[in-house]
XYZ file of C-alpha atoms in Angstrom:
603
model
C -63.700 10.101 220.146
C -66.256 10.744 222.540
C -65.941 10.297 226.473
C -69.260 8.509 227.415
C -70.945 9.075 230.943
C -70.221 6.381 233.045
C -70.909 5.223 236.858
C -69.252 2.605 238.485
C -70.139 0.263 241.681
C -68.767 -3.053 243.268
C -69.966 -5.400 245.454
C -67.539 -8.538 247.600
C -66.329 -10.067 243.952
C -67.241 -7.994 241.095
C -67.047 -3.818 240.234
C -69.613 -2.716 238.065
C -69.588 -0.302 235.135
C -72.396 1.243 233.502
C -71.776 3.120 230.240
C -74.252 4.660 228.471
C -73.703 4.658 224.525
C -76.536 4.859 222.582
C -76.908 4.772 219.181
C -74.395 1.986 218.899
C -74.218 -1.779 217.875
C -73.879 -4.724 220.355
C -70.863 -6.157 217.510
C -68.762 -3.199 218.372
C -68.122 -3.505 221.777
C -64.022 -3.728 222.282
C -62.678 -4.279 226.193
C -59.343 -4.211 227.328
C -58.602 -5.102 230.861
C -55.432 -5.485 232.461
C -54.751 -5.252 236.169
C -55.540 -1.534 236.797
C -56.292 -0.239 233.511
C -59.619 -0.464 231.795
C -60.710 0.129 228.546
C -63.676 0.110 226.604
C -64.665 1.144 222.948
C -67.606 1.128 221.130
C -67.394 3.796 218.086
C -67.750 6.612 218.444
C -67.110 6.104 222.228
C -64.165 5.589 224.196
C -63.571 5.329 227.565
C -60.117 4.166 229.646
C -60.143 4.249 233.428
C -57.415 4.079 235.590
C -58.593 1.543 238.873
C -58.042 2.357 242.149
C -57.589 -1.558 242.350
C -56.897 -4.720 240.396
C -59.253 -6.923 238.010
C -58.804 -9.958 236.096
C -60.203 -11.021 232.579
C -60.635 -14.636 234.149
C -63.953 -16.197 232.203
C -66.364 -14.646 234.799
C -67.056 -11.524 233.484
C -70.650 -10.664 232.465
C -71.653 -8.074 230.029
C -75.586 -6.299 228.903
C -76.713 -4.022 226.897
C -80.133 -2.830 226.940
C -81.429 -0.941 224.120
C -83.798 0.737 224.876
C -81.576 3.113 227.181
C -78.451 2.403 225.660
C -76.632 1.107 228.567
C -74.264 -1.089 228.624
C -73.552 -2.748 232.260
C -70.434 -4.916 232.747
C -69.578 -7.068 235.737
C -65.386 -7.271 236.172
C -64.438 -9.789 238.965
C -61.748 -8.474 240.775
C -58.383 -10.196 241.314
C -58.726 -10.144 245.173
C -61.995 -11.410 245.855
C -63.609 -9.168 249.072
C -61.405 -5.907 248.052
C -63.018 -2.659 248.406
C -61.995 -0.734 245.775
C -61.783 2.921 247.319
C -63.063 6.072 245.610
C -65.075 5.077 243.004
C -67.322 8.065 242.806
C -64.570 10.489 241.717
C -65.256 9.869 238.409
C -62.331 12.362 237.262
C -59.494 10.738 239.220
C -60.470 7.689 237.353
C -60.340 8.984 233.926
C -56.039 9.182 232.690
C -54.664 12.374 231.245
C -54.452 12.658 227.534
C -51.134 11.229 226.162
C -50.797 9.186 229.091
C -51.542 5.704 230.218
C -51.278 5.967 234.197
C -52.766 9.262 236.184
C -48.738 9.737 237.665
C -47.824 13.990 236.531
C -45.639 14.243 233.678
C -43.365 16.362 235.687
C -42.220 14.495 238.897
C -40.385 15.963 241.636
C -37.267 14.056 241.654
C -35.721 15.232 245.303
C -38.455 12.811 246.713
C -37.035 10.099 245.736
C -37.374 7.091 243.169
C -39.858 8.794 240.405
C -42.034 6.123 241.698
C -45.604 6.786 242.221
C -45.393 4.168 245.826
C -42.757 6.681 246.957
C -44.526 9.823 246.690
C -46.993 8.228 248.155
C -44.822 7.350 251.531
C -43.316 10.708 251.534
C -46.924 12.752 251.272
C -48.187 10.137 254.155
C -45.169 10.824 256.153
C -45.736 14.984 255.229
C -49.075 14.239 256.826
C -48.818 12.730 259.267
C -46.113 15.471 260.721
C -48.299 18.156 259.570
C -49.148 20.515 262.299
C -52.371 23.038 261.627
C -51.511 25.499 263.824
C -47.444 26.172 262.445
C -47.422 29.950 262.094
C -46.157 30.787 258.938
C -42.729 33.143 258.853
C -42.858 36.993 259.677
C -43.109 39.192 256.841
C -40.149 40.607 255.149
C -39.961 43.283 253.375
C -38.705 42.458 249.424
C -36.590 44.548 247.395
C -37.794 46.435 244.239
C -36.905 43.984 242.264
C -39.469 41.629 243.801
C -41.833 43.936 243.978
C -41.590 44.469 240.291
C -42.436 40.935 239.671
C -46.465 39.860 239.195
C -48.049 38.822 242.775
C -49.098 35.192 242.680
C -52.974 33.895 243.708
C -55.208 31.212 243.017
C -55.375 27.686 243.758
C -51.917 26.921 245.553
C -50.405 30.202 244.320
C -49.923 29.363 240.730
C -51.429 31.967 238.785
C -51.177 35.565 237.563
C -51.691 38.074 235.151
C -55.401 36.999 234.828
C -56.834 40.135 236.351
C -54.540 42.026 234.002
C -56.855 40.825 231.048
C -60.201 40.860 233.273
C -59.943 44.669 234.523
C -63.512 45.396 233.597
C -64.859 42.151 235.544
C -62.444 43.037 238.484
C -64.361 44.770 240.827
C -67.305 42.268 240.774
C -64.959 39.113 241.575
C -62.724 40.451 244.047
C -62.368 43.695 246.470
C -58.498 43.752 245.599
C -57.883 47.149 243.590
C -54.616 45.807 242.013
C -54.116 41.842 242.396
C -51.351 42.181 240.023
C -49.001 44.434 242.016
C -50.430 43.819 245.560
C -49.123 41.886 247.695
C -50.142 39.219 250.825
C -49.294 41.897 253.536
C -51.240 44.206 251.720
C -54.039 42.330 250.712
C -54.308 41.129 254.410
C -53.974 44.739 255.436
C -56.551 45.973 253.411
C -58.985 43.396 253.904
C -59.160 43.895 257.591
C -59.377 47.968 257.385
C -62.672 46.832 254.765
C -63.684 44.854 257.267
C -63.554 47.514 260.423
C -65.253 50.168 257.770
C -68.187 47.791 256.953
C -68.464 46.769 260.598
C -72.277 48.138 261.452
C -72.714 48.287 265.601
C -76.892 49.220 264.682
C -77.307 45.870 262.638
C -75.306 43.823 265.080
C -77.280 45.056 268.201
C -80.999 44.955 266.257
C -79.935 41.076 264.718
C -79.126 40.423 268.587
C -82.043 41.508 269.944
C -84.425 40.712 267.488
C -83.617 37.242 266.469
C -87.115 35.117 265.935
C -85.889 34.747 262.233
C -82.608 33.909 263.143
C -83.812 31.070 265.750
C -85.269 29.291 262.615
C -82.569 29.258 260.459
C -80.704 27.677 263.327
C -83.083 24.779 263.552
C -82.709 24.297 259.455
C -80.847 20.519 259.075
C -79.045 20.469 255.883
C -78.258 17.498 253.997
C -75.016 16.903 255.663
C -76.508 16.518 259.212
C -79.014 13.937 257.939
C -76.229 10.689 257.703
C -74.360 10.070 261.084
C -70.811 10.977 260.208
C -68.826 7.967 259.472
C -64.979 7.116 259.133
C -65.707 3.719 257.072
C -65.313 4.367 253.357
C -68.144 2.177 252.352
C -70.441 4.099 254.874
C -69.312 7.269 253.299
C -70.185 6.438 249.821
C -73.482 5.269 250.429
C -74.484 7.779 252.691
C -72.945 11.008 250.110
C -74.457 10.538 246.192
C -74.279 12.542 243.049
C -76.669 13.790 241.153
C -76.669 13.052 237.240
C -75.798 16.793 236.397
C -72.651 16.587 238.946
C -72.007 13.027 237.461
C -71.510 14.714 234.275
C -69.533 17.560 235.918
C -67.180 15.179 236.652
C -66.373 13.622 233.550
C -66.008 17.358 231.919
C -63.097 18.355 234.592
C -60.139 17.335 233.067
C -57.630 15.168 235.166
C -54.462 17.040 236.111
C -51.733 16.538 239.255
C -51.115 19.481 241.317
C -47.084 19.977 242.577
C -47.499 21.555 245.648
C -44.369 21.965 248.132
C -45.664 21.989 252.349
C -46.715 25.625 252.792
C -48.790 25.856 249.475
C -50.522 22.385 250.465
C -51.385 23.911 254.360
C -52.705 27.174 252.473
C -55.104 25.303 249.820
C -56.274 23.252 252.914
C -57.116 26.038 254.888
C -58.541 27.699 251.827
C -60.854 24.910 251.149
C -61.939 25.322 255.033
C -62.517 29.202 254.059
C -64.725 28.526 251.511
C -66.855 25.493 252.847
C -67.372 28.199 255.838
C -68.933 30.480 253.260
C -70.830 28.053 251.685
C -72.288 26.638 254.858
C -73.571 29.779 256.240
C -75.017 30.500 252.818
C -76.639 27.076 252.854
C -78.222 27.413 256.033
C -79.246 31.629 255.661
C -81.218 30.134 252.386
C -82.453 26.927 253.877
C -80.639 25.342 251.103
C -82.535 26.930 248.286
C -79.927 28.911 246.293
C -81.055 32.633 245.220
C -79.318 35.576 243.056
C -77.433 36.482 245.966
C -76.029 32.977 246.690
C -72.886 34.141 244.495
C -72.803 36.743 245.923
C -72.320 35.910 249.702
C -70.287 32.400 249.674
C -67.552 35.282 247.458
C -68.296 37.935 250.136
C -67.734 36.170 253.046
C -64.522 34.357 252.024
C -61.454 35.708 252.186
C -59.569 33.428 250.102
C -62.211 34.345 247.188
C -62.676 37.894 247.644
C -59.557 39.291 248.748
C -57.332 36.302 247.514
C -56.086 35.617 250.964
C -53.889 32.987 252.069
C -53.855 32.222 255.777
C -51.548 31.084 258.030
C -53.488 28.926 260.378
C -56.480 27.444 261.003
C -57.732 30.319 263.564
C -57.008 32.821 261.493
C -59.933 30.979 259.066
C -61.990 31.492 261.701
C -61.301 34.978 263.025
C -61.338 36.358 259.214
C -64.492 34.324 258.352
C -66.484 35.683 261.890
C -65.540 39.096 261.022
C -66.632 39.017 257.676
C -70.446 37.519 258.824
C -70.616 40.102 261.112
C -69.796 42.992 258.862
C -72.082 42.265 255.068
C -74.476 39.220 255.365
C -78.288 40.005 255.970
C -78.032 37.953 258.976
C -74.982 39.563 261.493
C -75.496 36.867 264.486
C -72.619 35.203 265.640
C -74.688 31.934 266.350
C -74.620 32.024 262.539
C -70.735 31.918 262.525
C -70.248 29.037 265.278
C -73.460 26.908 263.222
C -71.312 27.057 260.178
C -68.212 26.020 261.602
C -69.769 23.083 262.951
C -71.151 22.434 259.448
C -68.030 22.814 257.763
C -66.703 20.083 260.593
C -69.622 17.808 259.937
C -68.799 17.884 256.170
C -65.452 17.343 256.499
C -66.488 14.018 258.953
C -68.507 12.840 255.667
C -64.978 12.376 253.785
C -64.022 13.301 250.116
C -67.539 12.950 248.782
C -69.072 14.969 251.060
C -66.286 17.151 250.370
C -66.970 17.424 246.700
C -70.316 17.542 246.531
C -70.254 20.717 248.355
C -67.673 22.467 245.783
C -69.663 20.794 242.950
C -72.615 22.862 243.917
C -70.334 26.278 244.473
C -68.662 25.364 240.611
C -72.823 25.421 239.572
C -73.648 28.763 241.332
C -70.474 30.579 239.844
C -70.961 29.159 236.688
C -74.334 30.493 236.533
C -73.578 33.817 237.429
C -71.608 36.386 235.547
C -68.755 37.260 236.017
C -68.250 34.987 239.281
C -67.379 32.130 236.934
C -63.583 33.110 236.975
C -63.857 32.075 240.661
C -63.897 28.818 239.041
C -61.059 29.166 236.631
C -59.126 29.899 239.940
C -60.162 28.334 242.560
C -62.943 26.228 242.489
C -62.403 23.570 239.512
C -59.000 22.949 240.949
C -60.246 22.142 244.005
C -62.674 19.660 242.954
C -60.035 17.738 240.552
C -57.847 17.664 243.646
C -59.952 16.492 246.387
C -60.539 13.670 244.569
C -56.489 12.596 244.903
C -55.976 13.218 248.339
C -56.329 10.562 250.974
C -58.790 10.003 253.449
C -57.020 10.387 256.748
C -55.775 13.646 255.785
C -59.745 14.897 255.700
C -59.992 12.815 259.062
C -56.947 15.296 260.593
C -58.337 18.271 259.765
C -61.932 17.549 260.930
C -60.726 16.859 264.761
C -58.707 20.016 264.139
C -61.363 22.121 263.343
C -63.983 20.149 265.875
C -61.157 21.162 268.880
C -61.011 24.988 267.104
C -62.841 27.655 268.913
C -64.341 30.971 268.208
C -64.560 33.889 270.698
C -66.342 37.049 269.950
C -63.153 38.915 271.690
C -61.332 37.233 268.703
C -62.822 39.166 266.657
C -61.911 42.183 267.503
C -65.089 44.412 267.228
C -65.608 45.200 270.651
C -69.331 43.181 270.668
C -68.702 42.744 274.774
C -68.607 45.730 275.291
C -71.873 46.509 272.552
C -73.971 43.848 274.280
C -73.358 45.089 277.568
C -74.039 48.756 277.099
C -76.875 47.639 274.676
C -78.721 45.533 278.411
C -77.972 48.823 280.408
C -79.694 50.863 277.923
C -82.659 48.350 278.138
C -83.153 47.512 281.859
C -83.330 51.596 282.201
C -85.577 51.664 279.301
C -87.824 48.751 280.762
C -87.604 50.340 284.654
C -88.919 53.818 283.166
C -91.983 52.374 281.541
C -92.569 50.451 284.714
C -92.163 53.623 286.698
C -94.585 55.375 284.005
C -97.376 51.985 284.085
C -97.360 52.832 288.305
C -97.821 56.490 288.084
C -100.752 55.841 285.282
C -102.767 53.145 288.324
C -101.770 55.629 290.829
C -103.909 58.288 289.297
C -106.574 56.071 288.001
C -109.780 57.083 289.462
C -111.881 54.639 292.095
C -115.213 53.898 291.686
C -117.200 53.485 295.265
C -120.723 51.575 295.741
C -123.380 53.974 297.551
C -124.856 54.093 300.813
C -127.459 51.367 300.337
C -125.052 48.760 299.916
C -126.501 47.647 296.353
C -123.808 45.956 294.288
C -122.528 47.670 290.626
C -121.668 45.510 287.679
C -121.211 47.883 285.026
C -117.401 49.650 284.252
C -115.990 51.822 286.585
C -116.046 54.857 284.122
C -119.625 54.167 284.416
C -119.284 54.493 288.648
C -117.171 57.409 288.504
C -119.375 59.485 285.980
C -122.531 58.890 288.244
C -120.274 59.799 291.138
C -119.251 63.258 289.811
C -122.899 64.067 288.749
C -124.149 63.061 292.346
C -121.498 65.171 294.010
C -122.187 67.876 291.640
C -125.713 68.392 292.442
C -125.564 67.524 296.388
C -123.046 70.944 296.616
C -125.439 72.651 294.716
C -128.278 71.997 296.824
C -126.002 72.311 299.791
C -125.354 75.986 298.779
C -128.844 77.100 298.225
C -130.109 75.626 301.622
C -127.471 78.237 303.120
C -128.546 80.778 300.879
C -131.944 80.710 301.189
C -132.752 78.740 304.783
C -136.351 79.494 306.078
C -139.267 81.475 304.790
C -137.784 84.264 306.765
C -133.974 84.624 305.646
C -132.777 87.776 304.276
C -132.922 87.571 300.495
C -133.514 83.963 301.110
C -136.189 83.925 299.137
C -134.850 85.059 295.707
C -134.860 82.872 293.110
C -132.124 82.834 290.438
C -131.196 80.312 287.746
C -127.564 79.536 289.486
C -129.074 79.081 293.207
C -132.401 77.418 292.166
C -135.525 77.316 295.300
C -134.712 74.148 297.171
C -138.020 72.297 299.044
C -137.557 71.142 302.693
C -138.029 67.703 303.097
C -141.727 66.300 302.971
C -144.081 64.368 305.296
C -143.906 60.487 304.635
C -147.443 61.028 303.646
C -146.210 62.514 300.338
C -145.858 59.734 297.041
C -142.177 59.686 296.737
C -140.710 56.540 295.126
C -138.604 54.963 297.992
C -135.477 53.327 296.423
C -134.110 50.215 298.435
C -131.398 50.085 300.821
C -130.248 47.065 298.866
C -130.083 45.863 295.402
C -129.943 42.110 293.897
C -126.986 41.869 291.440
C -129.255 40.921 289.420
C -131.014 43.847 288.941
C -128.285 45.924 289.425
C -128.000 46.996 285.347
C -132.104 47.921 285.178
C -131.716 49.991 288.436
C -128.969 51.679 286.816
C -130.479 52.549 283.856
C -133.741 53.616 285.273
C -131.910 56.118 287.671
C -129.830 57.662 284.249
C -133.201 57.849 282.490
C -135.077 59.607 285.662
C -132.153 62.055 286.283
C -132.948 63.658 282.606
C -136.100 63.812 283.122
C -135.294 65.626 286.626
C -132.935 67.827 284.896
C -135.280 68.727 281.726
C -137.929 69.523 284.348
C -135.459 71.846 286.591
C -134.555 73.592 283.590
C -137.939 74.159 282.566
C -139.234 75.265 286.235
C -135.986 77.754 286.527
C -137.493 79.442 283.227
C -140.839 79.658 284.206
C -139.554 81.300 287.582
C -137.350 83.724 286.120
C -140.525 85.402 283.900
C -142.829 85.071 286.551
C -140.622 87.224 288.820
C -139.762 89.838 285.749
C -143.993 90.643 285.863
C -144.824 90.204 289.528
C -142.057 91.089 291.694
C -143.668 90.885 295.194
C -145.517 88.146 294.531
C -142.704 85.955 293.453
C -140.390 86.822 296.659
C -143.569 85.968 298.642
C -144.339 82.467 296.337
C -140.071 81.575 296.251
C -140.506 82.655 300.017
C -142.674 79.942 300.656
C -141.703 77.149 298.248
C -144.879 77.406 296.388
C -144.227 75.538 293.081
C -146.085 74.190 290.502
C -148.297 71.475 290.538
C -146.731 69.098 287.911
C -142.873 70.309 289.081
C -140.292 67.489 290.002
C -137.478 68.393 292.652
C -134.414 66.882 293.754
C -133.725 66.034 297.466
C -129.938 64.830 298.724
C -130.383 61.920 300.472
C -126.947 60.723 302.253
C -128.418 57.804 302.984
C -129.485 56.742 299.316
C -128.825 57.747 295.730
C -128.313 61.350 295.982
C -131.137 61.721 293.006
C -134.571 61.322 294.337
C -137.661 62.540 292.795
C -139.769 64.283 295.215
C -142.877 65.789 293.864
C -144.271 69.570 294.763
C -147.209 69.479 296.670
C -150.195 72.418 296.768
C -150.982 74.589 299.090
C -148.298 73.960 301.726
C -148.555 76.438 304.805
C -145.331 78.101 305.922
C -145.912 76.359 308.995
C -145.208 72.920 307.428
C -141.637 74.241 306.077
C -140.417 75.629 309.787
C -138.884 72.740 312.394
């Protein structure tokens, strides 16, 4: 017989249960209903649920079939009218084992009392209501060889072994445990934290800290669990948490099972469900909730429970492993990442069982596309999402305000970050005060640019200035030094020319045509000036260098003549000389005039 996919709903007075069979007739249908059981046959399909409440066969019960889409939708009053039938979305609860017409375990523990299924159910509320999260577990002992002999225990609630014995080639891609087999808790612990103080990187910390833009926007990211407002109501819960078709189906494959678990295995599968929501919510939110290859990889990495097959104590020590562990492999080391998940992890727990179990449906799809991280499943994961959908609702509500109240220290850790972050902000305040130091010698040293005589205003850049500046001061000390050198007509040697200490003129009657430059300048014209005193000072210096040759032959073939000529400042007619002028630009172009009697040049 086939199981066909189903859904079911209610509303004040009926439930509702949509079956899809297609490929059937409407003259097969069979139903069988009878307080909680429900059953329903239409070859080759069969379906019996087992109700989390009562309905009656009382004349009021509807039934269609369309089709089209082979769906069959029936309408069940229920026996008290305005019951809320609780948990009808965990599809494999509802379905009864094989062989067996109620969802009770075939073997019962008898020391609680009764066999009956309402007495269990007293003495697991009365278990949790006393439970305490934070009961240390007892010291480790050490056992005796023959103990030690025996296979170690792991998995969900401690019940397997000798898998890895089979799996030895898939073994080091599941789990960092060399020998699950013969190691065991103590050990695994052990190891697990010395891995953990090895792959601890103080570079990748510090440069994540420092450099967190990235980081900062996977912080704002909102998964879907932060969209609904958390609610306690069970009707709030269901409609705000709903399953996709593919996880519908996942469902109805899981097959239905009851889990004996005594008070210490039941505190370490709840705080290994914590571990591993904590790994899925950071990998959630470092992914923006868009799964990649390495999605596998790092919800397994940064569990414990998964990848070491650890089985904690208390709820801190969650923490305090999981913190560790996203500080030492992730991409992103930030411990912002480590409180945002724990918060998450409390948020989904707020949201109830299907919030719960949608989150381990979507880690039982990532393993089971990836190879070999499907035996994760076989151990872990598929047991936890058969029994989340048993356990009750209050219990989820506990553990929430637990965690909420839980906090996370960075000295918890263990790693020394204080003391990384601290010596880290030395390094850079001395790092920022030498460039500072370096940026004020630099201005110090920068050269000023200073407006001449005249008053007129520069707007042009103040490499512009300075070079002008140089030049001027350049050729005012020259001329400086050959007015010493060669004073009056009369000096000694004063009138020799040569091409370092050129012949100077003494300054000219205002008769002469020199181009008078004004004591002031409009900033306006300020830029034409400018460039009309660069493009006069080549010509002034083409023309010097041409005079200076002329000179130098004339004095190789007439000797006398040219002391007496350089004696007297006779130049050429069409010569150009430069005169300092303190009082203006220090390039003025003072023409050579004919003629000039010695007596003209003397004060």
């Amino acid at each position: 017989m086939i199981t066909p996919a189903f859904d079911l709903s209610q509303d004040p007075e009926f439930l509702i249960l949509s079956i899809r069979v297609p490929y059937t007739r409407t003259s097969e249908f069979d139903l069988y209903i009878d307080g909680t059981d429900f059953k329903f046959f239409a070859k080759p399909y069969f379906l019996r649920l087992s109700l989390p409440g009562r309905i009656v066969e009382d004349g009021r019960e509807k039934a269609k079939f369309d089709i089209d889409k082979g769906l069959v939708t029936l309408r069940v009053p229920k026996e008290t009218s305005g019951e809320h039938f609780e948990g009808l979305q965990m599809l494999t609860s509802l379905l009864a084992p094989k062989g067996s017409r109620s969802a009770k375990p075939l073997i019962e523990d008898l020391s609680a009392g009764g066999g009956e299924g309402a007495g269990d159910d007293d003495d697991e509320d009365e278990d949790e209501e006393d439970f305490d999260w934070q009961v240390e577990q007892e010291v480790y002992k050490e056992s005796s060889e023959e103990e030690l002999g025996a296979l170690q225990k792991y998995g969900f609630g401690n019940q397997r072994c000798g898998v890895f014995a089979r799996l030895q080639e898939e073994l080091s891609d599941v789990t960092d445990v060399k020998n699950p087999e013969g190691t065991t808790a103590a050990e695994r612990r052990q190891g697990r934290l010395h891995a953990e103080a090895s792959a601890f990187s103080p570079d990748h910390y510090l440069a994540d800290l420092f450099e967190d833009a990235e980081i900062k926007g996977l912080l704002k990211f909102r998964p879907w669990w932060e969209k609904p407002s958390p609610s306690t109501e069970q009707e709030e819960e269901e409609a705000a948490v709903s399953f996709t078709d593919d996880e519908k189906e996942q469902l109805r494959k899981f097959t239905n099972r009851s889990y004996l678990l005594d008070k210490t295995s039941r505190r370490q599968v709840w705080l290994g469900l914590v571990d591993v929501l904590l790994a899925y919510c950071y990998e959630a939110r470092s992914t923006e909730g868009e799964h990649n290859v390495e999605s596998p990889w790092t919800i397994r990495k940064l569990s414990g429970t998964l990848c070491w097959l650890e089985t904690y104590s208390s709820l801190q020590d969650v923490l305090v492993s999981f913190g560790r562990r996203v500080l030492c492999y992730p991409l992103y080391r930030h411990f912002a990442m480590a409180s945002a998940a724990v918060r998450d992890t409390t948020k989904i727990l707020q949201s109830g069982r299907a919030g719960v179990l949608r989150c381990l449906l979507d880690i039982h799809r990532v393993f089971r596309e990836n190879d070999p991280a499907y035996i994760l499943n076989d151990l872990y994961i598929t047991d936890y999402c058969v029994w989340i959908q048993r356990v009750k609702s209050k219990k989820m509500s506990a553990l929430a305000v637990t965690l909420q109240k839980a906090s996370l220290r960075k000295k918890d850790l263990e790693l020394e970050l204080e003391e990384l972050e601290e010596a880290a902000t030395m390094v850079a305040e001395e790092e920022e005060e030498e460039e500072d130091e370096e940026e004020g010698a630099a201005s110090d040293c920068a050269p000023i640019s200073h407006s001449d005589g005249g008053g007129a205003s520069s707007d042009g850049s103040s490499s512009d200035s300075s070079d002008e500046s140089e030049e001027s001061e350049a050729e005012e000390q020259s001329c400086t030094e050959s007015n010493e050198g060669g004073g009056g007509g009369g000096g000694r040697g004063g009138g020799r020319a040569s091409k370092d200490n050129p012949p100077q003129p003494q300054p000219v009657s205002a008769a002469s045509p020199i181009p008078q430059e004004p004591t002031s300048t409009p900033s306006s014209a300020s830029q034409g000036s400018r460039l009309l005193i660069q493009e006069l000072g080549e010509r002034v210096a083409e023309e010097l260098r041409i005079s200076q040759d002329s000179e130098a032959n004339g004095g190789a073939a007439n000797g006398g003549a040219a002391k007496a000529d350089a004696t007297s400042g006779s130049r050429s007619t069409g010569s150009t000389l430069l005169e300092p002028s303190p009082r203006r630009n220090p390039l003025l172009i003072v023409g050579a005039l004919e003629d000039r009697d010695e007596s003209d040049f003397v004060g």
